[in-house]
Short mmCIF file of C-alpha atoms and ligand atoms in Angstrom, two decimals:
data_model
loop_
_atom_site.label_atom_id
_atom_site.label_comp_id
_atom_site.label_asym_id
_atom_site.label_seq_id
_atom_site.Cartn_x
_atom_site.Cartn_y
_atom_site.Cartn_z
CA MET A 285 -57.67 110.76 -31.16
CA ALA A 286 -56.90 114.07 -29.44
CA ARG A 287 -53.71 113.99 -27.43
CA LEU A 288 -53.74 114.99 -23.76
CA LYS A 289 -52.31 118.51 -23.56
CA VAL A 290 -49.68 118.57 -20.84
CA GLY A 291 -48.11 121.66 -19.27
CA VAL A 292 -44.82 121.38 -17.39
CA LEU A 293 -43.55 123.64 -14.61
CA VAL A 294 -39.78 123.89 -14.26
CA SER A 295 -37.12 125.95 -12.51
CA GLY A 296 -33.80 124.43 -13.52
CA ASN A 297 -31.91 121.87 -15.52
CA GLY A 298 -34.94 119.98 -16.79
CA SER A 299 -33.43 116.53 -17.18
CA ASN A 300 -36.77 115.08 -16.09
CA LEU A 301 -38.55 117.36 -18.55
CA GLN A 302 -36.27 115.93 -21.25
CA THR A 303 -37.44 112.39 -20.52
CA LEU A 304 -41.07 113.54 -20.82
CA ILE A 305 -40.29 115.32 -24.10
CA ASP A 306 -38.66 112.16 -25.44
CA LEU A 307 -41.60 110.03 -24.28
CA CYS A 308 -44.15 112.29 -25.98
CA ALA A 309 -42.13 112.13 -29.21
CA THR A 310 -42.92 108.40 -29.46
CA PRO A 311 -45.12 107.99 -32.54
CA GLY A 312 -48.78 107.67 -31.56
CA PHE A 313 -48.17 108.63 -27.92
CA PRO A 314 -51.48 109.86 -26.47
CA ALA A 315 -50.07 113.03 -24.82
CA GLU A 316 -48.13 116.07 -25.95
CA ILE A 317 -46.22 118.69 -24.01
CA ALA A 318 -47.91 121.85 -25.18
CA LEU A 319 -46.31 124.42 -22.88
CA VAL A 320 -43.38 124.71 -20.48
CA ILE A 321 -43.46 127.47 -17.86
CA SER A 322 -40.42 128.43 -15.81
CA ASN A 323 -40.36 130.82 -12.87
CA LYS A 324 -36.68 131.44 -13.67
CA PRO A 325 -35.32 132.91 -16.90
CA GLY A 326 -32.40 131.41 -18.77
CA VAL A 327 -32.59 127.90 -17.35
CA MET A 328 -31.60 124.80 -19.29
CA ALA A 329 -35.14 123.43 -19.11
CA LEU A 330 -36.35 126.28 -21.32
CA GLU A 331 -33.64 125.51 -23.84
CA ARG A 332 -34.62 121.84 -23.90
CA ALA A 333 -38.24 122.78 -24.59
CA ALA A 334 -37.35 125.30 -27.28
CA ARG A 335 -35.08 122.75 -28.96
CA ALA A 336 -38.04 120.37 -29.12
CA GLY A 337 -40.24 123.07 -30.64
CA ILE A 338 -42.37 123.41 -27.49
CA ALA A 339 -43.82 126.79 -26.51
CA THR A 340 -42.26 128.30 -23.38
CA GLN A 341 -43.08 131.12 -21.02
CA VAL A 342 -41.12 132.67 -18.19
CA ILE A 343 -43.30 133.82 -15.31
CA PRO A 344 -40.99 135.14 -12.57
CA HIS A 345 -42.58 134.65 -9.15
CA ARG A 346 -40.90 137.86 -7.97
CA ASP A 347 -43.15 139.85 -10.33
CA PHE A 348 -46.16 139.03 -8.13
CA PRO A 349 -47.13 140.37 -4.71
CA ASP A 350 -47.82 136.92 -3.25
CA ARG A 351 -48.07 133.20 -3.93
CA LEU A 352 -51.75 133.35 -4.83
CA ALA A 353 -51.25 136.02 -7.50
CA PHE A 354 -48.37 134.04 -9.02
CA ASP A 355 -50.41 130.83 -9.03
CA GLN A 356 -53.37 132.64 -10.61
CA ALA A 357 -51.11 133.83 -13.42
CA ILE A 358 -49.86 130.28 -14.07
CA ASP A 359 -53.41 128.95 -13.99
CA ALA A 360 -54.58 131.58 -16.49
CA VAL A 361 -51.73 130.85 -18.91
CA PHE A 362 -52.28 127.09 -18.74
CA ARG A 363 -56.03 127.51 -19.35
CA ALA A 364 -55.49 129.99 -22.20
CA ASN A 365 -53.32 127.33 -23.84
CA GLY A 366 -55.82 124.51 -23.37
CA ILE A 367 -53.62 122.61 -20.93
CA GLU A 368 -55.40 119.62 -19.37
CA PHE A 369 -52.73 118.10 -17.14
CA ILE A 370 -49.64 119.45 -15.31
CA CYS A 371 -46.28 117.87 -14.54
CA LEU A 372 -43.93 119.44 -12.02
CA ALA A 373 -40.35 118.76 -13.05
CA GLY A 374 -37.89 120.39 -10.70
CA PHE A 375 -40.24 123.30 -10.01
CA LEU A 376 -38.89 125.00 -6.93
CA ARG A 377 -42.06 126.75 -5.77
CA VAL A 378 -44.73 125.45 -3.44
CA LEU A 379 -48.17 125.66 -5.07
CA SER A 380 -51.07 127.16 -3.14
CA GLU A 381 -54.00 125.06 -1.99
CA MET A 382 -56.17 127.10 -4.38
CA PHE A 383 -54.10 126.06 -7.39
CA VAL A 384 -53.84 122.42 -6.34
CA GLU A 385 -57.61 122.20 -5.83
CA LEU A 386 -58.33 123.92 -9.18
CA TRP A 387 -56.27 121.15 -10.79
CA HIS A 388 -57.47 118.36 -8.50
CA ASN A 389 -55.93 115.01 -9.53
CA LYS A 390 -54.41 116.73 -12.57
CA ILE A 391 -50.95 117.56 -11.23
CA ILE A 392 -48.10 115.11 -10.74
CA ASN A 393 -44.69 115.65 -9.21
CA ILE A 394 -41.47 113.70 -8.92
CA HIS A 395 -39.80 113.69 -5.52
CA PRO A 396 -36.32 112.28 -4.94
CA SER A 397 -37.16 109.84 -2.14
CA LEU A 398 -39.35 106.85 -1.48
CA LEU A 399 -42.29 108.73 0.01
CA PRO A 400 -43.53 109.07 2.67
CA SER A 401 -39.91 108.97 3.84
CA PHE A 402 -37.75 112.06 3.49
CA LYS A 403 -40.12 114.81 2.49
CA GLY A 404 -38.83 118.30 1.80
CA LEU A 405 -35.30 119.23 0.83
CA HIS A 406 -31.94 117.44 1.03
CA THR A 407 -33.55 114.05 0.63
CA HIS A 408 -30.27 112.26 -0.15
CA ALA A 409 -28.61 113.62 2.98
CA GLN A 410 -31.68 112.59 4.95
CA ALA A 411 -31.46 109.05 3.53
CA LEU A 412 -27.75 108.76 4.33
CA ALA A 413 -28.30 110.04 7.85
CA ALA A 414 -31.10 107.52 8.40
CA GLY A 415 -28.90 104.66 7.19
CA VAL A 416 -31.54 103.20 4.87
CA ARG A 417 -30.50 100.39 2.52
CA PHE A 418 -32.84 101.52 -0.24
CA HIS A 419 -33.57 105.01 -1.45
CA GLY A 420 -35.25 106.18 -4.63
CA CYS A 421 -37.91 108.41 -6.09
CA THR A 422 -41.66 108.74 -6.19
CA VAL A 423 -44.07 110.14 -8.75
CA HIS A 424 -47.25 111.17 -6.99
CA ILE A 425 -50.45 113.10 -7.48
CA VAL A 426 -50.04 116.54 -5.92
CA ARG A 427 -52.07 117.46 -2.85
CA PRO A 428 -51.97 120.77 -0.93
CA VAL A 429 -49.70 119.17 1.71
CA LEU A 430 -46.09 119.21 0.51
CA ASP A 431 -44.79 115.89 -0.89
CA ASP A 432 -48.06 114.18 -0.11
CA GLY A 433 -50.62 112.53 -2.38
CA PRO A 434 -51.45 109.21 -4.05
CA ILE A 435 -48.33 107.38 -5.22
CA LEU A 436 -48.18 106.45 -8.91
CA VAL A 437 -44.72 105.01 -9.49
CA GLN A 438 -41.72 104.36 -7.27
CA ALA A 439 -38.19 103.40 -8.22
CA ALA A 440 -35.83 101.98 -5.61
CA VAL A 441 -32.04 102.06 -5.76
CA PRO A 442 -29.56 100.62 -3.26
CA VAL A 443 -27.56 102.84 -0.94
CA LEU A 444 -23.99 101.60 -1.36
CA ALA A 445 -21.05 101.69 1.04
CA GLY A 446 -19.07 104.84 0.37
CA ASP A 447 -22.01 106.75 -1.07
CA ASP A 448 -22.09 110.45 -0.48
CA GLU A 449 -24.89 112.88 -1.30
CA GLN A 450 -23.63 113.34 -4.87
CA SER A 451 -23.22 109.70 -5.79
CA LEU A 452 -26.58 108.81 -4.28
CA ALA A 453 -28.29 111.75 -6.00
CA ALA A 454 -26.86 110.66 -9.35
CA ARG A 455 -28.16 107.09 -8.90
CA VAL A 456 -31.60 108.38 -7.89
CA LEU A 457 -31.72 110.82 -10.80
CA LYS A 458 -31.17 107.95 -13.26
CA ALA A 459 -34.10 106.19 -11.61
CA GLU A 460 -36.19 109.37 -11.88
CA HIS A 461 -35.59 109.37 -15.61
CA GLN A 462 -37.33 106.01 -15.83
CA ALA A 463 -40.03 106.56 -13.24
CA TYR A 464 -41.41 109.86 -14.54
CA PRO A 465 -42.02 108.73 -18.13
CA LEU A 466 -43.62 105.55 -16.83
CA ALA A 467 -46.00 107.60 -14.68
CA LEU A 468 -46.96 109.98 -17.48
CA LYS A 469 -47.51 107.00 -19.78
CA LEU A 470 -49.93 105.43 -17.28
CA ILE A 471 -51.78 108.77 -17.00
CA ALA A 472 -51.86 109.40 -20.76
CA GLN A 473 -53.18 105.91 -21.38
CA GLY A 474 -56.01 106.60 -18.94
CA ARG A 475 -54.97 103.73 -16.69
CA VAL A 476 -54.83 105.63 -13.38
CA GLN A 477 -57.77 105.97 -10.99
CA ILE A 478 -57.66 107.75 -7.63
CA ASP A 479 -59.24 105.92 -4.71
CA GLY A 480 -59.00 108.15 -1.64
CA THR A 481 -55.36 108.39 -0.65
CA ARG A 482 -54.24 105.69 -3.11
CA ALA A 483 -53.76 105.49 -6.84
CA LEU A 484 -55.03 102.41 -8.66
CA ILE A 485 -53.74 101.24 -12.01
CA ASP A 486 -56.21 99.48 -14.29
CA GLY A 487 -58.61 99.51 -11.34
CA LYS A 488 -56.26 97.48 -9.12
CA ALA A 489 -53.61 98.14 -6.50
CA PRO A 490 -50.46 98.78 -8.53
CA GLY A 491 -48.26 95.75 -9.06
CA PRO A 492 -44.80 95.55 -10.60
CA ALA A 493 -45.91 97.81 -13.49
CA ALA A 494 -45.44 100.79 -11.19
CA LEU A 495 -42.30 99.63 -9.39
CA LEU A 496 -38.78 99.87 -10.71
CA MET A 497 -36.13 98.00 -8.70
CA ASN A 498 -32.57 99.15 -9.14
CA PRO A 499 -33.29 100.53 -12.61
CA GLN A 500 -30.34 100.81 -14.97
CA GLU A 501 -29.94 103.47 -17.58
C1 GRF B 275 -35.01 116.16 -9.41
O1 GRF B 275 -34.18 115.51 -8.50
C2 GRF B 275 -36.44 116.10 -8.94
O2 GRF B 275 -36.74 114.93 -8.25
C3 GRF B 275 -36.53 117.28 -8.01
O3 GRF B 275 -35.72 118.26 -8.59
C4 GRF B 275 -34.75 117.66 -9.45
C5 GRF B 275 -34.94 118.25 -10.80
O4 GRF B 275 -33.96 117.85 -11.73
N1 GRF B 275 -37.91 117.62 -7.79
P1 GRF B 275 -34.17 118.22 -13.25
O5 GRF B 275 -34.39 119.72 -13.35
O6 GRF B 275 -35.33 117.45 -13.78
O7 GRF B 275 -32.87 117.83 -13.92
#
């Protein structure tokens, strides 16, 4: 059976990318990462991809007059490489509505909060300031509105006394490393359906299969 050809957009360290690389290396896994594109040269994510024998391209956003031109370039490269599905993994650019609609229901992102709480940046500081008892991460289908879209998988971690932004971020990142592979697995296995603003799994409202409570490494 042909494997789903996945493209990944990155800008930095790529620890989430690494978990997707490791997942796709599972024998018989129905998806492969066929291309990694970074808008920044020299980042660790590119090294991780190269080490795994995955093709990489650097497409600096500064080389383009505007967001649309940059997004068109990414779209063209993905299509030229037969990419069928896109994962955002620490990609620090907002995608245009044009791009998101061209890839409707075919882009997922991981966001370091339990959406719809704490959209945007500095999510761990936002969570600490709000005094929530649980924080976490969300893998969702990308929509033109930032950090919006049907939720695929969430992982919740406790906020502990004495936490600061760094300690909380580290706990959430460990949870991300479990949530993102789980989400890509559900996609690759063809188990996700989109029903309006919600994602279904196996045709039903997601149960525990898409929820990780206090995940441990
Ligand atoms: C993660 O916290 C992710 O949720 C956010 O950016 C960070 C990327 O980390 N979107 P990495 O590059 O995957 O290590």
